[in-house]
CSV table of C-alpha atoms in Angstrom, one decimal:
chain,number,residue,atom,x,y,z
A,9,MET,CA,26.8,16.1,-29.8
A,10,ASP,CA,30.5,16.3,-29.2
A,11,ALA,CA,32.4,13.2,-30.1
A,12,ARG,CA,36.0,14.7,-30.2
A,13,VAL,CA,37.2,12.5,-27.4
A,14,ASP,CA,37.3,8.7,-27.7
A,15,GLN,CA,34.3,7.2,-26.0
A,16,LYS,CA,36.3,5.2,-23.4
A,17,ASP,CA,38.1,8.4,-22.3
A,18,ARG,CA,34.8,10.2,-21.6
A,19,PRO,CA,33.3,10.0,-18.1
A,20,ILE,CA,29.8,8.9,-17.7
A,21,PHE,CA,27.5,11.0,-15.5
A,22,VAL,CA,24.3,9.3,-14.2
A,23,ASP,CA,21.3,10.9,-12.8
A,24,LEU,CA,19.7,9.1,-9.8
A,25,ASP,CA,16.0,9.9,-9.3
A,26,GLY,CA,13.9,8.3,-12.1
A,27,THR,CA,17.0,7.2,-13.9
A,28,LEU,CA,19.1,4.9,-11.8
A,29,ILE,CA,16.2,4.2,-9.5
A,30,LYS,CA,12.5,4.1,-10.4
A,31,THR,CA,11.5,6.5,-7.6
A,32,ASP,CA,12.3,10.0,-6.3
A,33,LEU,CA,14.2,10.3,-3.1
A,34,LEU,CA,12.6,13.5,-2.1
A,35,TRP,CA,9.2,11.9,-1.9
A,36,GLU,CA,10.7,8.7,-0.5
A,37,THR,CA,12.3,10.6,2.4
A,38,LEU,CA,9.1,12.6,3.0
A,39,PHE,CA,7.2,9.4,3.7
A,40,LEU,CA,10.1,7.8,5.5
A,41,THR,CA,9.9,10.8,7.9
A,42,ALA,CA,6.2,10.3,8.2
A,43,ARG,CA,6.8,6.7,9.1
A,44,GLN,CA,9.9,7.0,11.4
A,45,SER,CA,9.6,10.5,12.9
A,46,PRO,CA,6.2,12.0,12.1
A,47,ALA,CA,6.8,14.9,14.6
A,48,ARG,CA,9.5,16.2,12.2
A,49,LEU,CA,7.0,16.8,9.5
A,50,ARG,CA,6.2,20.1,11.2
A,51,HIS,CA,9.5,21.5,10.0
A,52,VAL,CA,8.8,20.7,6.3
A,53,PHE,CA,7.3,24.1,5.3
A,54,GLY,CA,10.1,25.9,7.1
A,55,TRP,CA,12.7,23.9,5.3
A,56,ARG,CA,11.0,24.5,2.0
A,57,ALA,CA,10.9,28.2,2.6
A,58,GLN,CA,14.7,28.1,2.9
A,59,GLY,CA,15.0,26.4,-0.5
A,60,LYS,CA,14.7,23.0,-2.0
A,61,ALA,CA,18.2,22.0,-1.0
A,62,ARG,CA,17.5,22.7,2.6
A,63,LEU,CA,14.3,20.6,2.4
A,64,LYS,CA,16.2,17.7,0.9
A,65,ALA,CA,18.8,17.9,3.6
A,66,GLY,CA,16.3,18.2,6.5
A,67,LEU,CA,14.4,15.1,5.3
A,68,ALA,CA,17.5,13.1,4.7
A,69,ASP,CA,19.2,13.9,8.0
A,70,GLY,CA,16.5,12.5,10.3
A,71,ILE,CA,15.8,9.1,8.8
A,72,GLU,CA,17.2,5.6,8.7
A,73,PHE,CA,17.9,4.9,5.0
A,74,ASP,CA,18.7,1.6,3.4
A,75,ALA,CA,19.9,2.0,-0.2
A,76,ALA,CA,19.7,-1.7,-0.8
A,77,LEU,CA,15.9,-1.6,-0.7
A,78,LEU,CA,15.4,1.0,-3.5
A,79,PRO,CA,13.9,-0.2,-6.8
A,80,TYR,CA,16.8,0.1,-9.2
A,81,ARG,CA,16.5,0.0,-13.0
A,82,GLU,CA,18.3,-3.2,-13.8
A,83,GLU,CA,18.9,-2.1,-17.4
A,84,VAL,CA,20.8,1.0,-16.3
A,85,VAL,CA,22.7,-0.9,-13.6
A,86,GLU,CA,23.7,-3.6,-16.2
A,87,ALA,CA,24.8,-0.9,-18.7
A,88,LEU,CA,27.0,0.8,-16.0
A,89,ARG,CA,28.5,-2.6,-15.1
A,90,ARG,CA,29.5,-3.1,-18.7
A,91,ALA,CA,31.0,0.4,-18.8
A,92,LYS,CA,32.8,-0.2,-15.6
A,93,ALA,CA,34.3,-3.4,-17.0
A,94,ASP,CA,35.5,-1.4,-20.0
A,95,GLY,CA,37.4,1.0,-17.7
A,96,ARG,CA,35.0,3.9,-17.9
A,97,HIS,CA,35.0,6.6,-15.2
A,98,ILE,CA,31.5,6.8,-13.8
A,99,VAL,CA,30.0,9.5,-11.7
A,100,LEU,CA,26.7,9.6,-9.8
A,101,ALA,CA,25.4,13.2,-10.5
A,102,THR,CA,22.1,13.8,-8.7
A,103,GLY,CA,19.9,16.5,-7.2
A,104,SER,CA,19.3,14.2,-4.2
A,105,ASN,CA,20.9,15.0,-0.9
A,106,GLU,CA,24.6,14.0,-0.7
A,107,ARG,CA,24.0,11.6,2.3
A,108,LEU,CA,21.6,9.5,0.3
A,109,ALA,CA,23.7,9.7,-2.9
A,110,HIS,CA,26.8,8.4,-1.1
A,111,ALA,CA,24.7,5.5,0.4
A,112,VAL,CA,23.5,4.5,-3.1
A,113,ALA,CA,27.0,4.7,-4.5
A,114,ALA,CA,28.4,2.6,-1.6
A,115,HIS,CA,25.7,0.0,-2.2
A,116,LEU,CA,26.3,-0.4,-5.9
A,117,GLY,CA,30.0,-0.1,-6.0
A,118,LEU,CA,30.0,1.3,-9.5
A,119,PHE,CA,30.8,4.9,-9.1
A,120,ASP,CA,34.2,6.6,-9.0
A,121,ALA,CA,32.8,9.8,-7.6
A,122,VAL,CA,29.5,11.4,-6.4
A,123,MET,CA,28.1,14.9,-7.2
A,124,ALA,CA,25.0,15.7,-5.1
A,125,SER,CA,23.0,18.4,-3.4
A,126,CYS,CA,24.1,19.8,-0.1
A,127,ASP,CA,22.4,22.1,2.4
A,128,ALA,CA,23.0,25.2,0.3
A,129,VAL,CA,23.0,24.0,-3.3
A,130,ASN,CA,20.2,22.0,-5.2
A,131,LEU,CA,22.3,20.3,-7.8
A,132,THR,CA,19.9,20.0,-10.7
A,133,SER,CA,19.6,21.2,-14.3
A,134,SER,CA,22.0,24.1,-15.1
A,135,ARG,CA,23.8,23.9,-11.8
A,136,LYS,CA,24.6,20.2,-12.4
A,137,LEU,CA,25.8,21.1,-15.9
A,138,GLU,CA,28.1,23.8,-14.6
A,139,ARG,CA,29.6,21.3,-12.1
A,140,ILE,CA,30.1,18.7,-14.7
A,141,THR,CA,31.6,20.9,-17.4
A,142,ALA,CA,33.9,22.4,-14.7
A,143,THR,CA,35.1,18.8,-14.0
A,144,CYS,CA,35.4,17.6,-17.6
A,145,GLY,CA,36.6,20.8,-19.3
A,146,GLU,CA,36.5,20.5,-23.1
A,147,ASP,CA,36.8,16.7,-23.1
A,148,GLY,CA,33.1,16.0,-23.1
A,149,PHE,CA,31.0,13.5,-21.2
A,150,ASP,CA,28.2,11.0,-21.6
A,151,TYR,CA,24.9,11.3,-19.6
A,152,PHE,CA,22.0,9.2,-18.4
A,153,GLY,CA,18.9,11.2,-17.6
A,154,ASN,CA,15.1,11.1,-17.6
A,155,SER,CA,13.3,14.4,-17.1
A,156,HIS,CA,12.9,18.0,-18.3
A,157,ASP,CA,15.5,19.0,-15.7
A,158,ASP,CA,18.0,17.0,-17.7
A,159,LEU,CA,17.4,18.6,-21.1
A,160,CYS,CA,20.4,20.9,-20.9
A,161,LEU,CA,22.6,18.0,-19.8
A,162,LEU,CA,21.3,15.8,-22.6
A,163,ASP,CA,22.0,18.6,-25.1
A,164,ALA,CA,25.5,19.0,-23.9
A,165,ALA,CA,26.4,15.4,-23.7
A,166,ALA,CA,28.6,13.7,-26.3
A,167,GLU,CA,26.3,10.6,-26.0
A,168,ALA,CA,23.0,10.7,-24.2
A,169,THR,CA,20.9,7.9,-22.9
A,170,VAL,CA,17.3,8.7,-22.0
A,171,VAL,CA,15.8,6.5,-19.3
A,172,ALA,CA,12.0,6.1,-18.7
A,173,PRO,CA,11.5,9.7,-19.9
A,174,ASP,CA,8.8,12.2,-18.9
A,175,ARG,CA,7.0,14.0,-21.8
A,176,ALA,CA,9.7,16.6,-22.3
A,177,ALA,CA,12.6,14.1,-22.3
A,178,ARG,CA,10.7,11.8,-24.5
A,179,LYS,CA,10.2,14.6,-27.1
A,180,TRP,CA,13.9,15.4,-26.9
A,181,GLN,CA,14.8,11.7,-27.4
A,182,ARG,CA,12.7,11.5,-30.5
A,183,GLU,CA,14.1,14.6,-32.0
A,184,ASN,CA,17.7,13.7,-31.4
A,185,GLY,CA,17.5,9.9,-31.9
A,186,ALA,CA,19.3,9.3,-28.6
A,187,GLU,CA,19.4,5.8,-27.0
A,188,LEU,CA,16.3,5.0,-25.1
A,189,ILE,CA,15.8,2.7,-22.1
A,190,PRO,CA,12.0,2.6,-21.8
A,191,ALA,CA,10.0,2.4,-18.5
A,192,SER,CA,8.9,-1.1,-17.5
A,193,GLY,CA,5.3,-1.7,-16.5
A,194,LYS,CA,2.0,-0.1,-17.3
A,195,PRO,CA,1.0,2.9,-15.1
A,196,ALA,CA,-2.7,2.5,-15.7
A,197,ARG,CA,-2.6,-1.1,-14.6
A,198,ALA,CA,-0.4,-0.2,-11.7
A,199,ALA,CA,-2.8,2.5,-10.6
A,200,LEU,CA,-5.7,0.0,-10.6
A,201,LYS,CA,-3.6,-2.4,-8.6
A,202,ALA,CA,-2.7,0.3,-6.1
A,203,MET,CA,-6.4,0.9,-5.5
A,204,ARG,CA,-6.8,-2.8,-4.6
A,205,PRO,CA,-10.3,-3.2,-6.0
A,206,HIS,CA,-10.4,-6.9,-4.7
A,207,GLN,CA,-10.5,-5.4,-1.2
A,208,TRP,CA,-13.8,-3.8,-2.0
A,209,ALA,CA,-15.4,-7.1,-1.2
A,210,LYS,CA,-15.0,-6.2,2.5
A,211,ASN,CA,-17.4,-3.4,2.0
A,212,VAL,CA,-20.2,-5.9,1.2
A,213,LEU,CA,-20.7,-5.7,5.0
A,214,ILE,CA,-22.5,-2.4,4.4
A,215,PHE,CA,-25.4,-4.5,3.0
A,216,VAL,CA,-25.6,-6.7,6.1
A,217,PRO,CA,-28.0,-4.5,8.1
A,218,MET,CA,-30.4,-4.3,5.1
A,219,VAL,CA,-30.2,-8.1,4.6
A,220,LEU,CA,-30.9,-8.9,8.2
A,221,THR,CA,-34.0,-6.8,8.2
A,222,HIS,CA,-35.1,-8.7,5.1
A,223,GLU,CA,-35.4,-5.5,2.9
A,224,PHE,CA,-34.1,-7.2,-0.2
A,225,PHE,CA,-36.6,-5.6,-2.5
A,226,ASN,CA,-36.7,-2.1,-1.1
A,227,VAL,CA,-35.3,-0.2,-4.1
A,228,ALA,CA,-34.6,3.0,-2.2
A,229,MET,CA,-32.7,1.2,0.5
A,230,LEU,CA,-30.8,-0.9,-2.0
A,231,PHE,CA,-29.8,2.3,-3.8
A,232,GLU,CA,-28.6,3.9,-0.6
A,233,ALA,CA,-26.6,0.8,0.3
A,234,LEU,CA,-25.0,0.7,-3.2
A,235,VAL,CA,-24.0,4.4,-3.0
A,236,ALA,CA,-22.5,3.8,0.5
A,237,PHE,CA,-20.6,0.8,-0.8
A,238,LEU,CA,-19.0,2.9,-3.6
A,239,ALA,CA,-18.2,5.8,-1.2
A,240,PHE,CA,-16.6,3.4,1.2
A,241,SER,CA,-14.7,1.6,-1.5
A,242,PHE,CA,-13.2,4.8,-3.0
A,243,ALA,CA,-12.3,6.1,0.5
A,244,ALA,CA,-10.7,2.7,1.3
A,245,SER,CA,-8.7,2.7,-1.9
A,246,ALA,CA,-7.4,6.2,-1.1
A,247,VAL,CA,-6.3,5.0,2.3
A,248,TYR,CA,-4.7,1.9,0.9
A,249,ILE,CA,-2.6,4.2,-1.3
A,250,LEU,CA,-1.5,6.4,1.6
A,251,ASN,CA,-0.8,3.3,3.6
A,252,ASP,CA,1.5,1.9,0.9
A,253,LEU,CA,3.4,5.1,0.7
A,254,VAL,CA,4.0,5.2,4.5
A,255,ASP,CA,4.9,1.5,4.4
A,256,LEU,CA,7.4,1.5,1.6
A,257,THR,CA,10.4,0.2,3.5
A,258,ALA,CA,8.4,-2.6,5.2
A,259,ASP,CA,6.8,-3.6,2.0
A,260,ARG,CA,10.2,-3.9,0.2
A,261,LYS,CA,11.4,-6.3,2.9
A,262,HIS,CA,8.3,-8.5,2.3
A,263,LYS,CA,8.4,-11.4,-0.1
A,264,THR,CA,5.2,-10.5,-1.9
A,265,LYS,CA,4.4,-6.9,-0.9
A,266,ARG,CA,7.7,-5.8,-2.6
A,267,ASN,CA,5.8,-6.2,-5.9
A,268,ARG,CA,3.2,-3.5,-5.0
A,269,PRO,CA,3.2,-0.6,-7.4
A,270,PHE,CA,4.9,2.0,-5.1
A,271,ALA,CA,7.3,-0.5,-3.5
A,272,SER,CA,8.5,-1.7,-6.9
A,273,GLY,CA,8.6,1.8,-8.4
A,274,THR,CA,6.0,0.9,-11.1
A,275,LEU,CA,3.8,3.8,-10.0
A,276,LYS,CA,5.3,7.2,-9.0
A,277,ILE,CA,4.6,8.7,-5.6
A,278,PRO,CA,3.1,12.0,-7.0
A,279,ASP,CA,0.8,10.1,-9.2
A,280,GLY,CA,-0.3,8.0,-6.3
A,281,LEU,CA,-1.1,11.2,-4.3
A,282,LYS,CA,-3.2,12.6,-7.2
A,283,LEU,CA,-5.1,9.3,-7.4
A,284,ALA,CA,-5.8,9.2,-3.7
A,285,GLY,CA,-7.0,12.8,-3.8
A,286,GLY,CA,-9.4,12.0,-6.7
A,287,LEU,CA,-10.7,9.0,-4.8
A,288,PHE,CA,-11.3,11.0,-1.6
A,289,GLY,CA,-13.2,13.6,-3.7
A,290,ALA,CA,-15.4,11.0,-5.3
A,291,SER,CA,-16.1,9.4,-2.0
A,292,LEU,CA,-17.2,12.8,-0.5
A,293,LEU,CA,-19.5,13.6,-3.4
A,294,LEU,CA,-21.2,10.2,-3.1
A,295,SER,CA,-21.6,10.7,0.6
A,296,LEU,CA,-23.6,13.9,0.1
A,297,LEU,CA,-26.3,11.7,-1.5
A,298,LEU,CA,-26.8,9.9,1.9
A,299,PRO,CA,-27.9,10.9,5.4
A,300,TRP,CA,-25.4,13.0,7.4
A,301,ALA,CA,-24.9,10.2,9.8
A,302,PHE,CA,-23.2,8.2,7.0
A,303,LEU,CA,-20.8,11.0,6.4
A,304,GLY,CA,-19.9,11.0,10.1
A,305,VAL,CA,-19.3,7.2,10.1
A,306,LEU,CA,-17.1,7.6,6.9
A,307,ALA,CA,-15.2,10.5,8.5
A,308,GLY,CA,-14.6,8.4,11.6
A,309,TYR,CA,-13.4,5.5,9.4
A,310,LEU,CA,-10.9,7.7,7.6
A,311,VAL,CA,-9.5,9.1,10.8
A,312,ALA,CA,-9.1,5.6,12.2
A,313,THR,CA,-7.5,4.2,9.1
A,314,THR,CA,-5.1,7.2,8.8
A,315,ALA,CA,-4.1,6.8,12.4
A,316,TYR,CA,-3.7,3.1,11.8
A,317,SER,CA,-1.4,3.7,8.8
A,318,LEU,CA,0.7,6.2,10.6
A,319,PHE,CA,1.2,4.6,14.0
A,320,ILE,CA,-1.5,2.2,15.3
A,321,LYS,CA,-0.3,-0.6,13.1
A,322,ARG,CA,2.9,-0.7,15.1
A,323,MET,CA,1.1,-0.9,18.5
A,324,LEU,CA,0.9,-4.3,20.1
A,325,LEU,CA,-2.7,-5.7,20.1
A,326,ILE,CA,-4.2,-2.2,19.6
A,327,ASP,CA,-3.6,-2.8,15.9
A,328,VAL,CA,-5.8,-5.9,15.6
A,329,LEU,CA,-8.5,-4.4,17.8
A,330,THR,CA,-8.5,-1.4,15.5
A,331,LEU,CA,-8.8,-3.7,12.4
A,332,ALA,CA,-11.7,-5.5,14.0
A,333,GLY,CA,-13.3,-2.1,14.8
A,334,LEU,CA,-12.9,-1.0,11.2
A,335,TYR,CA,-14.7,-4.0,9.9
A,336,THR,CA,-17.5,-3.3,12.4
A,337,THR,CA,-17.6,0.3,11.2
A,338,ARG,CA,-18.6,-0.9,7.8
A,339,ILE,CA,-21.7,-2.4,9.3
A,340,MET,CA,-22.4,0.8,11.1
A,341,ALA,CA,-22.0,2.6,7.8
A,342,GLY,CA,-24.7,0.4,6.4
A,343,VAL,CA,-27.0,1.2,9.3
A,344,ALA,CA,-26.4,4.9,8.8
A,345,ALA,CA,-26.9,4.8,5.1
A,346,THR,CA,-30.2,2.8,5.1
A,347,ASP,CA,-31.5,4.1,8.4
A,348,VAL,CA,-32.2,0.7,9.9
A,349,SER,CA,-31.8,-0.3,13.6
A,350,VAL,CA,-28.6,-2.0,14.6
A,351,SER,CA,-28.6,-5.2,16.7
A,352,PHE,CA,-26.4,-5.8,19.7
A,353,TRP,CA,-26.0,-9.4,18.6
A,354,LEU,CA,-24.6,-8.3,15.2
A,355,LEU,CA,-22.1,-5.9,16.7
A,356,ALA,CA,-20.9,-8.4,19.2
A,357,PHE,CA,-20.6,-11.2,16.6
A,358,SER,CA,-18.7,-8.9,14.1
A,359,LEU,CA,-16.2,-7.7,16.8
A,360,PHE,CA,-15.2,-11.2,17.8
A,361,PHE,CA,-15.2,-12.7,14.3
A,362,PHE,CA,-13.2,-9.9,12.7
A,363,LEU,CA,-10.8,-9.8,15.6
A,364,SER,CA,-10.0,-13.5,14.8
A,365,LEU,CA,-9.4,-12.5,11.1
A,366,ALA,CA,-7.2,-9.6,12.1
A,367,LEU,CA,-5.1,-11.9,14.3
A,368,VAL,CA,-4.8,-14.3,11.3
A,369,LYS,CA,-3.4,-11.5,9.3
A,370,ARG,CA,-0.8,-10.6,11.9
A,371,TYR,CA,0.0,-14.3,12.4
A,372,THR,CA,0.6,-14.8,8.7
A,373,GLU,CA,2.7,-11.7,8.3
A,374,LEU,CA,4.9,-12.8,11.3
A,375,MET,CA,5.2,-16.3,9.8
A,376,ASP,CA,6.5,-14.9,6.6
A,377,PHE,CA,9.4,-13.2,8.3
A,378,GLY,CA,10.4,-16.5,9.9
A,379,THR,CA,12.6,-17.2,12.9
A,380,GLY,CA,14.3,-14.1,14.3
A,381,ALA,CA,11.5,-11.7,13.3
A,382,GLU,CA,11.9,-8.5,15.3
A,383,ARG,CA,9.9,-5.3,15.5
A,384,SER,CA,12.5,-3.5,13.4
A,385,LYS,CA,12.1,-6.0,10.6
A,386,THR,CA,8.4,-6.6,10.7
A,387,GLY,CA,7.3,-2.9,11.1
A,388,ARG,CA,4.7,-4.2,13.6
A,389,GLY,CA,4.6,-4.6,17.3
A,390,TYR,CA,5.3,-8.4,17.3
A,391,VAL,CA,8.3,-10.7,17.4
A,392,ASP,CA,8.5,-14.4,16.5
A,393,ALA,CA,7.9,-15.4,20.1
A,394,ASP,CA,4.3,-14.0,19.8
A,395,LEU,CA,3.2,-16.5,17.2
A,396,GLU,CA,1.6,-19.0,19.6
A,397,THR,CA,-0.1,-16.2,21.6
A,398,LEU,CA,-1.6,-14.8,18.4
A,399,ALA,CA,-2.8,-18.2,17.4
A,400,GLN,CA,-4.5,-18.9,20.7
A,401,ALA,CA,-6.1,-15.5,20.9
A,402,GLY,CA,-7.3,-15.8,17.3
A,403,MET,CA,-8.9,-19.2,17.8
A,404,THR,CA,-10.5,-18.1,21.1
A,405,SER,CA,-12.0,-15.0,19.4
A,406,GLY,CA,-13.3,-17.1,16.6
A,407,PHE,CA,-15.0,-19.5,19.0
A,408,ALA,CA,-16.5,-16.5,20.9
A,409,ALA,CA,-18.1,-15.3,17.6
A,410,VAL,CA,-19.7,-18.8,17.2
A,411,MET,CA,-20.9,-18.6,20.8
A,412,VAL,CA,-22.5,-15.2,20.2
A,413,LEU,CA,-24.2,-16.6,17.0
A,414,ALA,CA,-25.5,-19.6,19.0
A,415,LEU,CA,-26.9,-17.4,21.8
A,416,TYR,CA,-28.6,-15.2,19.1
A,417,ILE,CA,-30.2,-18.2,17.4
A,418,ASN,CA,-31.6,-19.3,20.8
A,419,SER,CA,-32.9,-15.8,21.6
A,420,PRO,CA,-36.6,-14.6,21.2
A,421,GLU,CA,-35.5,-12.3,18.2
A,422,VAL,CA,-35.0,-15.3,16.0
A,423,THR,CA,-38.6,-16.6,16.4
A,424,THR,CA,-40.0,-13.2,15.3
A,425,HIS,CA,-37.7,-12.7,12.3
A,426,TYR,CA,-37.6,-16.3,10.8
A,427,ASN,CA,-40.4,-18.6,9.8
A,428,ILE,CA,-38.4,-21.7,10.4
A,429,PRO,CA,-35.8,-20.8,13.2
A,430,TRP,CA,-34.2,-24.2,13.4
A,431,LEU,CA,-32.8,-23.8,9.9
A,432,VAL,CA,-30.5,-21.1,11.2
A,433,TRP,CA,-28.7,-23.5,13.5
A,434,PRO,CA,-26.5,-25.0,10.7
A,435,LEU,CA,-24.8,-21.6,10.5
A,436,CYS,CA,-22.9,-22.5,13.7
A,437,PRO,CA,-21.0,-25.5,12.4
A,438,ILE,CA,-20.5,-23.7,9.0
A,439,LEU,CA,-18.8,-20.8,10.8
A,440,LEU,CA,-16.8,-23.2,13.0
A,441,TYR,CA,-15.5,-25.0,9.8
A,442,ILE,CA,-14.5,-21.7,8.2
A,443,ILE,CA,-12.7,-20.3,11.3
A,444,VAL,CA,-10.8,-23.5,12.2
A,445,ARG,CA,-9.8,-24.2,8.6
A,446,ILE,CA,-8.4,-20.7,8.2
A,447,TRP,CA,-6.3,-21.2,11.4
A,448,VAL,CA,-5.1,-24.7,10.4
A,449,LEU,CA,-3.9,-23.3,7.0
A,450,ALA,CA,-2.3,-20.3,8.7
A,451,ARG,CA,-0.3,-22.5,11.0
A,452,ARG,CA,0.8,-24.6,8.1
A,453,GLY,CA,2.0,-21.4,6.3
A,454,HIS,CA,-0.6,-21.8,3.5
A,455,MET,CA,-2.7,-18.7,4.3
A,456,HIS,CA,-3.0,-15.6,2.1
A,457,ASP,CA,-1.8,-12.4,3.9
A,458,ASP,CA,-5.4,-11.2,3.9
A,459,PRO,CA,-7.8,-13.9,5.2
A,460,VAL,CA,-10.9,-12.1,3.8
A,461,VAL,CA,-9.3,-12.3,0.3
A,462,PHE,CA,-8.5,-15.9,1.0
A,463,MET,CA,-12.2,-16.7,1.8
A,464,LEU,CA,-13.3,-15.0,-1.4
A,465,GLN,CA,-10.9,-17.0,-3.5
A,466,ASP,CA,-11.2,-20.4,-1.7
A,467,TRP,CA,-13.9,-22.7,-3.2
A,468,ARG,CA,-14.5,-24.5,0.1
A,469,SER,CA,-15.1,-21.3,1.9
A,470,GLN,CA,-17.3,-20.1,-1.0
A,471,MET,CA,-19.3,-23.3,-0.8
A,472,MET,CA,-19.8,-23.0,3.0
A,473,ILE,CA,-20.9,-19.3,2.6
A,474,ALA,CA,-23.3,-20.3,-0.2
A,475,VAL,CA,-24.9,-23.1,2.0
A,476,GLY,CA,-25.1,-20.7,4.9
A,477,GLY,CA,-26.8,-18.1,2.7
A,478,LEU,CA,-29.3,-20.7,1.4
A,479,MET,CA,-30.2,-21.8,5.0
A,480,PHE,CA,-30.7,-18.2,5.9
A,481,LEU,CA,-33.1,-17.6,3.0
A,482,LEU,CA,-35.0,-20.8,3.7
A,483,ALA,CA,-35.4,-19.9,7.4
A,484,ALA,CA,-36.7,-16.5,6.5
A,485,TYR,CA,-39.0,-17.2,3.6
A,486,ALA,CA,-39.9,-20.9,3.5
């Protein structure tokens, strides 16, 4: 390393992707395009054929970009602030498109100049080094970098700082003893969090058809339901990952969702895509063990959830109807996997009940944004004026579910399936308690952003569910 020039007289050049920020703007702009202008994705392969610089420019030009929402590495920002206070000349030198780079520089207010890719030049590796040395001459420079593309720059720098390095940069740092700013967080834990295994509890609905036909001890049917549960869980986790990637901007505006692995930058976008692909593959292999009808239901679920992630979630009321339908699809998957008959009563009940929960979810999200919530802020089809309408619709839908349950209990089917039919009646007040309590807490602002997760964590709801299950078993077998 060259130390001929006094440190304070040397300029500092800072890489952007993975160094100043925890993410990569090429991937960010790809998913921003998918969110904001999905029709423009048809140009991606054409842009790529013209070179990586053209791809970066094409993606950057067609999006609304807010540099303030990016997950910055605070250790790097603080180091640059100290350098700025010491009078150092600091340059943002990045392979990202110049429009995005200037937005980042304007937001931070730390940089004296910006070097970035344009339509014709992808400013990475040796091209970046040539541009820097042409600027500095023989005086030398300091450099902050993180990846194998930065190795030539790290070698040429008078002082190098390696930030959250990949394998190649980590090896270089160890061999040269350069300053290291390590990555924060644990990728394995972040990957597990991105899969949202706590959401797998929703897939217990797959067992409902088997339970209602009283086939508790049918080993073959239990195995089929378990395989279906795992297949649906893996597929759902893959969809959650893709949903988080499309929803990055909205998540970063949310008070709790900003801590999700991709929104916070703890997990890299390419790693997330690999994880989602592996989960999809595992789900498909498990599905091959079940009847073809199950694979059809799972395929329909994946199409619906993908459509929901891309555009339906922003459509007024269609979004909550879709969510309710996706819950009901889990029941249909249980029917297809175990080859049992499906009841009209079950489908009607699940539609109204899960519509109420979907409306709770939207109500809670809208409450979190507070007064002045607009569609551009929430990323949904609702504004703050819709709160009362959502609450009324949700309560009504919940009561409709209780009415369907009451009519079912009074139907001839109950007398043929249960030894003591009147023991099923307490399910109605139990369900009323759960629904009304959820809505009371939602209106107080005390509801989890996912009511299903809330019910699984709330001891009062757990107690009501346990009592209801006990009454069901006594009615069937006493």
